[in-house]
XYZ file of C-alpha atoms in Angstrom:
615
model
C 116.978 90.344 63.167
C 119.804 93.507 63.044
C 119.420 95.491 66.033
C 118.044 98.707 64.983
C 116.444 101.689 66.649
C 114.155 102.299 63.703
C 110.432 103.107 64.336
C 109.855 100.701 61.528
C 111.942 97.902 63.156
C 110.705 98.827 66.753
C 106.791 99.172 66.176
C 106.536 95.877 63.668
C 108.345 93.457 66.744
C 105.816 94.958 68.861
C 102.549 94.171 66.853
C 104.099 90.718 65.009
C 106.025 89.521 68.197
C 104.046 90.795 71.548
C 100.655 91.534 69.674
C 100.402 95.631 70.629
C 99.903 98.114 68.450
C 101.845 100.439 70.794
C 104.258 100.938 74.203
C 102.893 101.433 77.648
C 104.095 104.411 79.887
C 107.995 104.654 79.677
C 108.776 101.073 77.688
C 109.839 102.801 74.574
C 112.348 105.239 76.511
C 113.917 102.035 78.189
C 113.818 99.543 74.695
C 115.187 102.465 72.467
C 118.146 103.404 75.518
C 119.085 99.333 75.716
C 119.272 99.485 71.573
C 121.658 102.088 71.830
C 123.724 99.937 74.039
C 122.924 102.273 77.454
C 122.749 101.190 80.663
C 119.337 101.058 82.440
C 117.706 101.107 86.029
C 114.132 100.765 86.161
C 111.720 100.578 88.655
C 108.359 99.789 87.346
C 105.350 98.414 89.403
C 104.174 94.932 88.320
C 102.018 94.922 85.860
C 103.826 98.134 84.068
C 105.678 95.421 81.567
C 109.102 95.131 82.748
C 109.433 91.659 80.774
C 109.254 93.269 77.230
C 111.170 95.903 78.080
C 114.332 93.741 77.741
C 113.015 90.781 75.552
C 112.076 93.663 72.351
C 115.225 94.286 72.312
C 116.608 90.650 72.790
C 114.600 90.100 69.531
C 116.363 92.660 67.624
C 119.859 92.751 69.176
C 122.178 89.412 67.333
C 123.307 87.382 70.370
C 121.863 86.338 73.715
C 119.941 87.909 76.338
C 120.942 86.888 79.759
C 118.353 87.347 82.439
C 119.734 86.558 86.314
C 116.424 86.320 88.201
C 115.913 84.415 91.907
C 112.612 83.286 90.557
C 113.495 79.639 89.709
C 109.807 78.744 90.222
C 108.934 81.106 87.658
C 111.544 80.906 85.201
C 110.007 78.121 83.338
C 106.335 80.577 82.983
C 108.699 83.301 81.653
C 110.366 80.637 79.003
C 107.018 79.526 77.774
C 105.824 83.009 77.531
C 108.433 83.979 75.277
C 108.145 80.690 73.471
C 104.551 81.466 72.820
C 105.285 84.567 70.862
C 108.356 82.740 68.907
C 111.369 83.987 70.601
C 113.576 81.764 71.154
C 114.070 81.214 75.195
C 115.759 79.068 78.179
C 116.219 78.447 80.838
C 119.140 77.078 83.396
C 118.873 76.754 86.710
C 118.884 73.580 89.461
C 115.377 71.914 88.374
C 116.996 70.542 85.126
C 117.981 67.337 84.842
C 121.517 66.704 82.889
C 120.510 66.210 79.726
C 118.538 69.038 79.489
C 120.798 71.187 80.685
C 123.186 70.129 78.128
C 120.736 70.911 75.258
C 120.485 74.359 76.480
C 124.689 74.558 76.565
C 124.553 73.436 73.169
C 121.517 75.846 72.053
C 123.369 78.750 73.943
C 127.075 78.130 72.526
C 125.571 77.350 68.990
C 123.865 81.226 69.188
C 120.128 79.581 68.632
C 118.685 81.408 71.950
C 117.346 84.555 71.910
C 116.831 84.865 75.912
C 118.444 83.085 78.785
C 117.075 82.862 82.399
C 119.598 81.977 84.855
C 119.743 81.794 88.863
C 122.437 84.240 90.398
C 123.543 81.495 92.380
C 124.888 80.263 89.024
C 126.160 83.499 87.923
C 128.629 83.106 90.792
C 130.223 79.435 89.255
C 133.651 80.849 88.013
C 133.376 77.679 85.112
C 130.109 79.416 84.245
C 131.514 83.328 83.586
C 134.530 81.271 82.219
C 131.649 79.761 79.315
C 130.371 83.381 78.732
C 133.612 84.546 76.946
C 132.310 81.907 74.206
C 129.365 83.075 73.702
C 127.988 85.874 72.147
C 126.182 87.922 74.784
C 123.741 91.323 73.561
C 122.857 92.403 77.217
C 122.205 91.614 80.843
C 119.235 91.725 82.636
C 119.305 91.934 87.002
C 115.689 91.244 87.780
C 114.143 91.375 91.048
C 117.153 94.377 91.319
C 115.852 95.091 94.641
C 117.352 91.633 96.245
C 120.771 93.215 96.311
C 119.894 96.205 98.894
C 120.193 95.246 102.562
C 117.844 98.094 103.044
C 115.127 95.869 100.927
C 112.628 93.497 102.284
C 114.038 90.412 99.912
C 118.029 90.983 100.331
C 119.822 87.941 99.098
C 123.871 87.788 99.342
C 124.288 86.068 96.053
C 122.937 89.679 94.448
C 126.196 90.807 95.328
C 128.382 88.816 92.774
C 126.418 90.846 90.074
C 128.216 94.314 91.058
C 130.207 92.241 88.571
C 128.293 92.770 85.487
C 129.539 96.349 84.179
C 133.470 94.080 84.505
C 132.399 91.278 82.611
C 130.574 93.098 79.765
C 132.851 96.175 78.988
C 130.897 96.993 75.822
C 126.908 95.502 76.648
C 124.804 97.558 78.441
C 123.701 96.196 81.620
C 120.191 96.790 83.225
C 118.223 95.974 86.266
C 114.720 96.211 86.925
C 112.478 96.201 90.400
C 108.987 96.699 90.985
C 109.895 97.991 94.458
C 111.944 100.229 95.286
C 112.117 103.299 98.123
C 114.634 105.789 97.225
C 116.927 104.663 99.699
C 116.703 101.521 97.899
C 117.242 103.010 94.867
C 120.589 104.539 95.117
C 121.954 101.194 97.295
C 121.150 98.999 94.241
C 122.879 102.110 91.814
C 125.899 102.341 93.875
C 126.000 98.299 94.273
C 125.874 97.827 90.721
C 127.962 100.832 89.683
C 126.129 101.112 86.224
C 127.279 103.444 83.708
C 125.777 106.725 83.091
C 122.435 104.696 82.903
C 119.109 105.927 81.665
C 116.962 105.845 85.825
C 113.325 105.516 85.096
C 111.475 105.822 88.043
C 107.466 104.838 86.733
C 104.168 105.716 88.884
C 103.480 103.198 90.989
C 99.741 103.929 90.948
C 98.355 100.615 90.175
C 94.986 102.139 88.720
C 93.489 99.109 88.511
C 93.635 97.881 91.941
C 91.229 98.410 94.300
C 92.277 98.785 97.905
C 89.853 98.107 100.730
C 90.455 97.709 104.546
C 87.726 96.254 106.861
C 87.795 95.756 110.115
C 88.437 92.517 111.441
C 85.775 90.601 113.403
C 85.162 87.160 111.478
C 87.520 86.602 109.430
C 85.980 83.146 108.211
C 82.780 84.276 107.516
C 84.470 87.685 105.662
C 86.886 85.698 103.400
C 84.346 83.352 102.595
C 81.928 86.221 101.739
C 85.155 87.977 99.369
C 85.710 84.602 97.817
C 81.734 83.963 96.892
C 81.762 87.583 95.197
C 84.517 86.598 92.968
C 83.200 82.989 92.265
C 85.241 81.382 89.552
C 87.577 83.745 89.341
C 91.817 83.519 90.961
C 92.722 85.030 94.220
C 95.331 84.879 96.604
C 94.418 84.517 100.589
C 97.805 85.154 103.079
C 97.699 84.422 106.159
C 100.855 84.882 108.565
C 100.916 80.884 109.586
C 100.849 77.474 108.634
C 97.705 76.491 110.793
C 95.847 79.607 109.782
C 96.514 78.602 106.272
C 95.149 75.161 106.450
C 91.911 76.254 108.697
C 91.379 78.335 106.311
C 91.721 76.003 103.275
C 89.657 73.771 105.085
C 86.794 76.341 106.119
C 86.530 77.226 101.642
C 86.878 73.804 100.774
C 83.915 72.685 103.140
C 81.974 75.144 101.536
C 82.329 73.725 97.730
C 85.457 76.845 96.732
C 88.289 75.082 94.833
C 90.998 76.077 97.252
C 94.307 74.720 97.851
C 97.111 75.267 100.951
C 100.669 76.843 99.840
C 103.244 76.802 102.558
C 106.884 75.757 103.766
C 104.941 72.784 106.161
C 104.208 71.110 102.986
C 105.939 68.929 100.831
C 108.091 69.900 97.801
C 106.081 67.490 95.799
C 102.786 68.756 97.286
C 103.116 72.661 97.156
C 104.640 72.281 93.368
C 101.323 70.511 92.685
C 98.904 72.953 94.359
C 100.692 76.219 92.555
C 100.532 74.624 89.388
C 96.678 73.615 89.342
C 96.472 77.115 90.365
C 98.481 78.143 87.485
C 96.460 75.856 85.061
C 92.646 77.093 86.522
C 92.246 73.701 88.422
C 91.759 75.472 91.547
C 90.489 79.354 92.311
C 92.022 80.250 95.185
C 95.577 79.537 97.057
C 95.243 79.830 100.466
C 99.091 80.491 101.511
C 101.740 82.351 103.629
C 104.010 85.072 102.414
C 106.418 81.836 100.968
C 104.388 82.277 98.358
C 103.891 84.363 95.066
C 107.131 85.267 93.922
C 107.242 82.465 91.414
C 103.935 83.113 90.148
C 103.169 84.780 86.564
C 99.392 84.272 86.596
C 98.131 87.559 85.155
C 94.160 87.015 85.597
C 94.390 86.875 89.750
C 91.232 89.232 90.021
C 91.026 89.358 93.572
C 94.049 89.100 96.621
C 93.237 89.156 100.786
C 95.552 89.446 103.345
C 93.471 88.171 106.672
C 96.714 88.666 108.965
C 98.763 92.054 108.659
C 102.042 92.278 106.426
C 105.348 92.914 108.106
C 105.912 96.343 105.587
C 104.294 98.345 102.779
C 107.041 96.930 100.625
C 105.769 93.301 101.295
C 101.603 94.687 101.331
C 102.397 96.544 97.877
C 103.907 93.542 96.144
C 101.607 90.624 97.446
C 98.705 93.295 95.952
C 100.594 93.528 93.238
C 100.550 90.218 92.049
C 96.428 90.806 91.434
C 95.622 92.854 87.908
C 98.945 91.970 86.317
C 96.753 91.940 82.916
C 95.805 95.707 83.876
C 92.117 94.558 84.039
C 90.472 95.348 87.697
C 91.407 93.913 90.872
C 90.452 93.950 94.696
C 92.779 93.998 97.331
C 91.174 93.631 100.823
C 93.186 93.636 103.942
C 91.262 92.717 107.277
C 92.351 94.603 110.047
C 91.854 94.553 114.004
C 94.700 95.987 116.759
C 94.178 92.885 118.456
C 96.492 91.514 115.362
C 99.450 93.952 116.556
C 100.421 92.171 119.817
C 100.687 88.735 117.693
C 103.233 90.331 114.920
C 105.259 92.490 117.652
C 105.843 89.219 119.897
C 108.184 88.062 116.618
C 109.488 91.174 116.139
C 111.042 91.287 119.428
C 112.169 87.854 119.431
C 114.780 89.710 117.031
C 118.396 89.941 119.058
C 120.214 92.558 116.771
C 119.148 95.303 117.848
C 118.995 97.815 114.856
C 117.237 94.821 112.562
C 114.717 94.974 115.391
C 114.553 98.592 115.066
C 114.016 98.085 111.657
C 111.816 95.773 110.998
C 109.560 97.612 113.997
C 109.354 101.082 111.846
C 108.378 98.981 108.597
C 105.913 97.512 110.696
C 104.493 100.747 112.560
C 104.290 102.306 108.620
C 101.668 99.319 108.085
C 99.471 99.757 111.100
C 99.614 103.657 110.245
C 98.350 102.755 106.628
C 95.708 100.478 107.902
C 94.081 102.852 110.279
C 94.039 106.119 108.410
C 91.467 107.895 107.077
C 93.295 109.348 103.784
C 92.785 108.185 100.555
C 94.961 104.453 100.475
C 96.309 105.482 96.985
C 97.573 108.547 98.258
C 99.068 107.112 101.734
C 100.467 103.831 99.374
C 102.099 106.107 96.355
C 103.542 109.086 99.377
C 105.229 106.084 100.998
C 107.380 105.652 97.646
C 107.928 109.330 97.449
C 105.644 110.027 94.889
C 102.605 112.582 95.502
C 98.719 111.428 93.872
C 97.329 114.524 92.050
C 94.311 113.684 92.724
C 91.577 114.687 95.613
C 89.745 111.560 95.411
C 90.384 108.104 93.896
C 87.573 106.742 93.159
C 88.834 102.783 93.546
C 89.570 102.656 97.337
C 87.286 102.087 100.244
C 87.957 105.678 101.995
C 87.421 107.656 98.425
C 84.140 105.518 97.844
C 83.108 105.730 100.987
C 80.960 108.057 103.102
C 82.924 109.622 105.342
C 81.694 110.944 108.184
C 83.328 112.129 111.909
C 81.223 110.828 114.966
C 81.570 112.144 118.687
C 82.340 109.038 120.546
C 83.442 110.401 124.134
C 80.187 109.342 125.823
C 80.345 105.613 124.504
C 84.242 106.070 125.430
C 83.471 107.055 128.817
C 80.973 103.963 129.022
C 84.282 101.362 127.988
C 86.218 103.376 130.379
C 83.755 103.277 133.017
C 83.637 99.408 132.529
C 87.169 98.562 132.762
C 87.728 100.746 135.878
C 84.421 98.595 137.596
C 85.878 95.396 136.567
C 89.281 96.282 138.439
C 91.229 96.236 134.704
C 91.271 92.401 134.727
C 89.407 91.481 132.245
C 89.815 91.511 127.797
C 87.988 93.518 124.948
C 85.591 90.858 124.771
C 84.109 91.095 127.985
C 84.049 94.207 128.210
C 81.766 94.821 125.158
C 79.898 92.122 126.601
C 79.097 94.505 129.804
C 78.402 97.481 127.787
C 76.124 95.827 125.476
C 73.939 94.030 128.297
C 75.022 90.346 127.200
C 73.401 87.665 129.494
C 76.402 84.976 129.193
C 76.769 83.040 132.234
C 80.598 84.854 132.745
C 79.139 87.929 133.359
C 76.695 86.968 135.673
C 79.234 84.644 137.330
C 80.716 87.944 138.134
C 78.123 89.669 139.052
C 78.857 92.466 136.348
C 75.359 92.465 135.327
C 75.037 94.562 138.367
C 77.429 97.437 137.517
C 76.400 100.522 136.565
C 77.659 100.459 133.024
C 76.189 96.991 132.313
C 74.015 97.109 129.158
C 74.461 101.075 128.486
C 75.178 100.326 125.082
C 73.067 97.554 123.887
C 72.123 100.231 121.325
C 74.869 99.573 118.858
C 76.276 96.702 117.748
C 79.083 94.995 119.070
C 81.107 95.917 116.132
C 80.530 99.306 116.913
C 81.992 98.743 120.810
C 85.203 96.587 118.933
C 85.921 99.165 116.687
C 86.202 101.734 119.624
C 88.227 100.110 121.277
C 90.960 99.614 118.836
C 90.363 103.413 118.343
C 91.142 104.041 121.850
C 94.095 101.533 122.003
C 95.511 103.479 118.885
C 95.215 106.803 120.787
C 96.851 105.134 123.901
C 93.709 105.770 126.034
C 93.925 102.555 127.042
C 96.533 99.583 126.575
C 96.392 95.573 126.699
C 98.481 93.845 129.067
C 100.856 90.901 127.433
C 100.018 87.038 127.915
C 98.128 84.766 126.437
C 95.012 86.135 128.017
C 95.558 90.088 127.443
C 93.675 92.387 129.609
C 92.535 96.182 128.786
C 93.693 99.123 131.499
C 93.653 102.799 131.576
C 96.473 104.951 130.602
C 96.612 108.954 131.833
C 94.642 109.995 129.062
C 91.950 108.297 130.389
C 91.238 110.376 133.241
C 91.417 113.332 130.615
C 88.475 111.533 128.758
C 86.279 110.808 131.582
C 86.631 114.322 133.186
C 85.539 115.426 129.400
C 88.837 117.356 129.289
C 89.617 115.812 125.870
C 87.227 114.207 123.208
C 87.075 111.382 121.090
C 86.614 111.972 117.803
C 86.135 108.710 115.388
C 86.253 108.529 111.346
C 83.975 106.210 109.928
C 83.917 104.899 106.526
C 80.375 103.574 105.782
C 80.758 101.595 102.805
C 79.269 101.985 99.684
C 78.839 100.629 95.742
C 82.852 99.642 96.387
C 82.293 95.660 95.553
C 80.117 96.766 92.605
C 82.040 98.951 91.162
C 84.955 96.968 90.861
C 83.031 94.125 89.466
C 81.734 96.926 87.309
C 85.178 97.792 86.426
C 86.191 93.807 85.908
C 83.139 93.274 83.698
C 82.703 95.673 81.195
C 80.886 95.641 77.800
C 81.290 92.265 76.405
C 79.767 88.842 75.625
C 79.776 86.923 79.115
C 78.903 83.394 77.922
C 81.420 83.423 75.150
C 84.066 84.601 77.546
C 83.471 81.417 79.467
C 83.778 79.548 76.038
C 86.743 81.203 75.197
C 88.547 80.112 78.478
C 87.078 76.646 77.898
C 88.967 76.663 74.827
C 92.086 78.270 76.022
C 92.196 75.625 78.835
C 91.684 72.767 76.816
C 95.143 74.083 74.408
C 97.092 75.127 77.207
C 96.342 71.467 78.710
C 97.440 69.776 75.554
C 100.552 71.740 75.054
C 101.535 71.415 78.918
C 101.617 75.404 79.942
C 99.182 77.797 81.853
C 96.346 79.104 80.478
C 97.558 82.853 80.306
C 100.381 82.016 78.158
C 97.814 80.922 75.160
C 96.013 84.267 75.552
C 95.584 86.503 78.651
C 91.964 87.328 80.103
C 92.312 90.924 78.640
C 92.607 89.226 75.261
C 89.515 86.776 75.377
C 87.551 90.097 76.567
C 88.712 91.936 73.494
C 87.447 88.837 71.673
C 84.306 88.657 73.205
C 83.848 92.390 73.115
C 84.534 92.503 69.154
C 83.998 89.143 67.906
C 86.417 89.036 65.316
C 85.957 86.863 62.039
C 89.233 87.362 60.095
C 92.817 87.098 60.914
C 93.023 90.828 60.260
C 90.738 91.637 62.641
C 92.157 89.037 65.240
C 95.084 91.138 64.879
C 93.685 93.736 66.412
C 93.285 92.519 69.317
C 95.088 92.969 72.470
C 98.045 90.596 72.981
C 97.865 88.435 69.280
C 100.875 89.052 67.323
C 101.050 86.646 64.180
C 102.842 83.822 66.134
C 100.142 83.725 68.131
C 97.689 83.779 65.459
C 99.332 81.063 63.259
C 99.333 79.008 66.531
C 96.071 79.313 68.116
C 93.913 81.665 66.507
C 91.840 79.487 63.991
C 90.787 77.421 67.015
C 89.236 80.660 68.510
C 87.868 81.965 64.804
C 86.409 78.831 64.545
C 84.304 79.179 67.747
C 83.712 82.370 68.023
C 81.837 82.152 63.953
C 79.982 79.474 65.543
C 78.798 81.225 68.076
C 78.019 84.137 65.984
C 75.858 81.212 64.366
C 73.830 80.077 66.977
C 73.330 83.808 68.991
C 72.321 86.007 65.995
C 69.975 87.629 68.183
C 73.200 88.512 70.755
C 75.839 89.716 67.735
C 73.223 91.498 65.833
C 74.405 94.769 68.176
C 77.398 94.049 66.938
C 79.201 96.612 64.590
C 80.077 94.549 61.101
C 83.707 93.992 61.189
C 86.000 93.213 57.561
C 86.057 89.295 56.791
């Protein structure tokens, strides 16, 4: 097809190829600038559409599409993406074997690809810029644009070859695309890449659909377990900062009937390829993995993601969340939080010997634990962190905005802590302490004789949760501080004398939670036909096994919702929904007609509600 900038041209490849009837925030800006041969930065949060930002235009523009992404993993999802809508895509990177890397020379030289994925790594291979003057190149594509800033949290050296590009393709415009970005970041990758006079697009990146939730940390078994039952049947992500952590956990879902499945660098090539593709394909729910994994993941239905251990920067926290609601449908993101978990991530921090990486890496850090413990609206902390400012007073999908809020006067019960740590000499951990205050009868405190003290059992009138939580409260206002070791022990700082002489008080926010799990499975649900969505995705599974590709790449959860929401009977009305172009419905969409008249069949009483759509 001619590359043209037409409306004509532009809205038809969007409805026959990619199955929309129109663009999303900011994609028609970018398509129409890379049409008119303009360079591009974009930095658009995952789940915005990056993808068909550049492969639109790949359709229209004559010639090839190169893509340099470090996402080997996922290059092949990508490829059978595009496949699925009939572009023409490949890939070439290090999992080929020879001969199919030499079909996709021959495919590439002989001008039959639309879109090429390649590894930077091979971008660097003088014999392979050498083979670019043959062929007949329309653009470039830097995704992942972010890996070439050493102020990023993914910097990768071979990023650097690509300041390159704008050299090698005089006349092409060349554009890169990150879904994270600070401004900092921003102008290092601009000035890296020295891109001409390009069109910057700086999207929201207000992921509506996500719904963030912090809780405190007490058992965090028992709590994932508890996420993971509310989302039965449906994908999620678990992170957890280490290897054994991963596989306890694993172990702990497994043993209570959740398809789960380990992801991590202690695991074999063989074995971790395995567990992210049945994760991929719907074999199992829920991956149970360090921070290793993710990038080379695609899967647009994950409905629910839970980091149990906390993430080394909002950069990393906002793109492992990120990687839930990638089909714009509703999401949760819960993060378990306790200061007991600082001590554990500082001990690697300062195991860092350059100094100003340490520095580093400790303010990224800090930015997290300030995130976790506030009281302001998440989506409003989250977006100011990227320099953007939320319009909006309250939310309505985070756990503060849904929350009651409500400030308590907790100097008395702080005095009580105090009062126990001084009386115990400051040798002993949070633990035992809330054991004293709320009159436990273990056999360590009487071994001690602290059932004797004064403050023993003062506080058996709230729950222990309530005695945790202060105490990471007064930690956090450096009240009091935990000695290092294995075994750490609590002790007073100044302040402390300030509190118990009632010079200063301790105030404490507390977010009682409410309706936040059901509404966002309120949000996830909506209007449609339950039990046919299940059939659909029956159906969808049973294709996408016989054709060897995941699930989404048949049709994406948003799509079986439209169909079970509208029940379509013709191909014209199959059209209309979300994410079937006509590739899609010559391929597929009978198979789904089929069932879904069937259906209509045998539930008349379900359908009758139904408006009557054309046949």
């Amino acid at each position: 097809m001619q590359a043209t900038g037409s409306d004509s041209a532009l809205f038809d490849t969007l409805r026959k190829v990619f199955g929309f009837r129109e663009f999303r925030p900011n994609q028609e800006r970018i398509v129409r600038a890379i049409l008119n041969k303009r360079d591009v930065f974009a930095v658009m949060p995952t789940g915005g559409g990056k993808s068909l930002c550049y492969q639109l235009p790949a359709v229209l523009l004559p010639g090839t599409c190169m893509v340099i992404s470090p996402l080997i993993a996922l290059m092949k999802d990508q490829v059978d993406g595009a496949r699925a809508n009939g572009i023409r895509a490949a890939h070439l990177n290090s999992s080929l074997c020879p001969e199919e890397r030499t079909a996709v020379m021959h495919d590439l030289l002989s001008n039959s690809l639309d879109l090429l994925y390649v590894a930077p790594e091979r971008f660097t291979l003088e014999q392979f810029r050498e083979m670019l003057g043959r062929v007949n190149i329309s653009m470039a594509v830097i995704d992942e644009a972010h890996c070439i800033s050493e102020w990023g949290h993914d910097f990768r050296p071979d990023y650097l070859s690509l300041s390159a590009l704008v050299t090698l393709f005089p006349d092409l415009p060349v554009t890169a695309f990150t879904a994270t970005a600070t401004h900092l970041v921003q102008q290092d990758i601009l000035d890296k890449l020295s891109l001409r006079d390009p069109l910057v697009v700086r999207a929201s990146f207000d992921r509506g659909n996500l719904f963030y939730d912090i809780r405190f940390k007490e058992n965090s078994g028992e709590q994932i377990a508890a996420i993971v039952r509310s989302n039965q049947g449906k994908a999620g992500i678990i992170y957890r900062t280490s290897r054994k952590n991963v596989n306890d956990t694993t172990a702990m879902l497994k043993a209570k009937g959740f398809r789960a499945l380990p992801y991590h660098a202690g695991l074999g090539d063989e074995e971790r390829k395995r567990n992210q593709d049945a994760f991929i394909r719907d074999e199992a729910d829920v991956i149970v993995a360090t921070v290793a994994f993710g990038m080379g993941i695609d899967k647009s239905n994950i409905r629910f993601v839970i980091h149990a251990d906390l993430p080394k920067s909002i950069e990393n926290y906002y793109q492992e969340t990120g990687r839930a609601g990638r089909d714009g449908e509703a999401a949760q993101c819960t993060l378990l939080f306790s200061q007991g978990d600082i001590p554990k991530v500082r001990f690697f921090i300062d195991t860092i010997t350059d100094e100003a990486e340490r520095a580093r890496v400790l303010a990224a850090f800090s930015k997290v634990i300030a995130f976790a413990s506030t009281s302001v609206c998440r989506r409003k902390t989250l977006l100011d962190y990227f320099g953007e400012t939320y319009p909006h007073d309250n939310c309505n999908s985070c756990d503060i905005c849904l929350g009651t809020r409500e400030v308590i006067d907790a100097t008395t019960e702080s005095q009580m802590l105090l009062s126990a740590i001084a009386r115990t000499e400051e040798r002993f951990g949070a633990t035992h302490i809330v054991d004293i205050v709320t009159g436990s009868r273990n056999q360590k405190i009487r071994d001690f004789g602290h059932d004797r003290l004064k403050t023993y059992g003062v506080g058996k009138g709230r729950e222990k949760k309530f005695w945790r939580q202060l105490i990471d409260e007064l930690l956090a206002r450096k009240v009091i501080a935990k000695s290092e070791g294995l075994f750490p022990m609590l002790y007073l700082l100044p302040k402390a004398v300030q509190v118990l002489r009632n010079e200063e008080k301790v105030e404490i926010v507390r977010v009682r939670e409410k309706k936040a799990t059901g509404n966002v499975k309120n949000l996830v649900e909506g209007s449609y036909d339950h039990e046919l969505f299940d059939l659909l995705r029956s159906l969808r599974k049973q294709i996408a096994d016989e054709l060897g590709i995941p699930p989404y790449v048949v049709f994406s959860d948003r799509s079986l919702r439209d169909m079970a929401s509208i029940l379509p009977q013709s191909d014209e009305t199959m059209l209309s929904v979300s994410g079937v172009g006509e590739v899609k419905l010559q391929r597929y969409g009978q198979q789904f007609l089929a069932l879904i008249k069937k259906y209509r069949k045998e539930h008349p009483e379900e359908t009758s509600r139904l408006p009557i759509l054309p046949r």
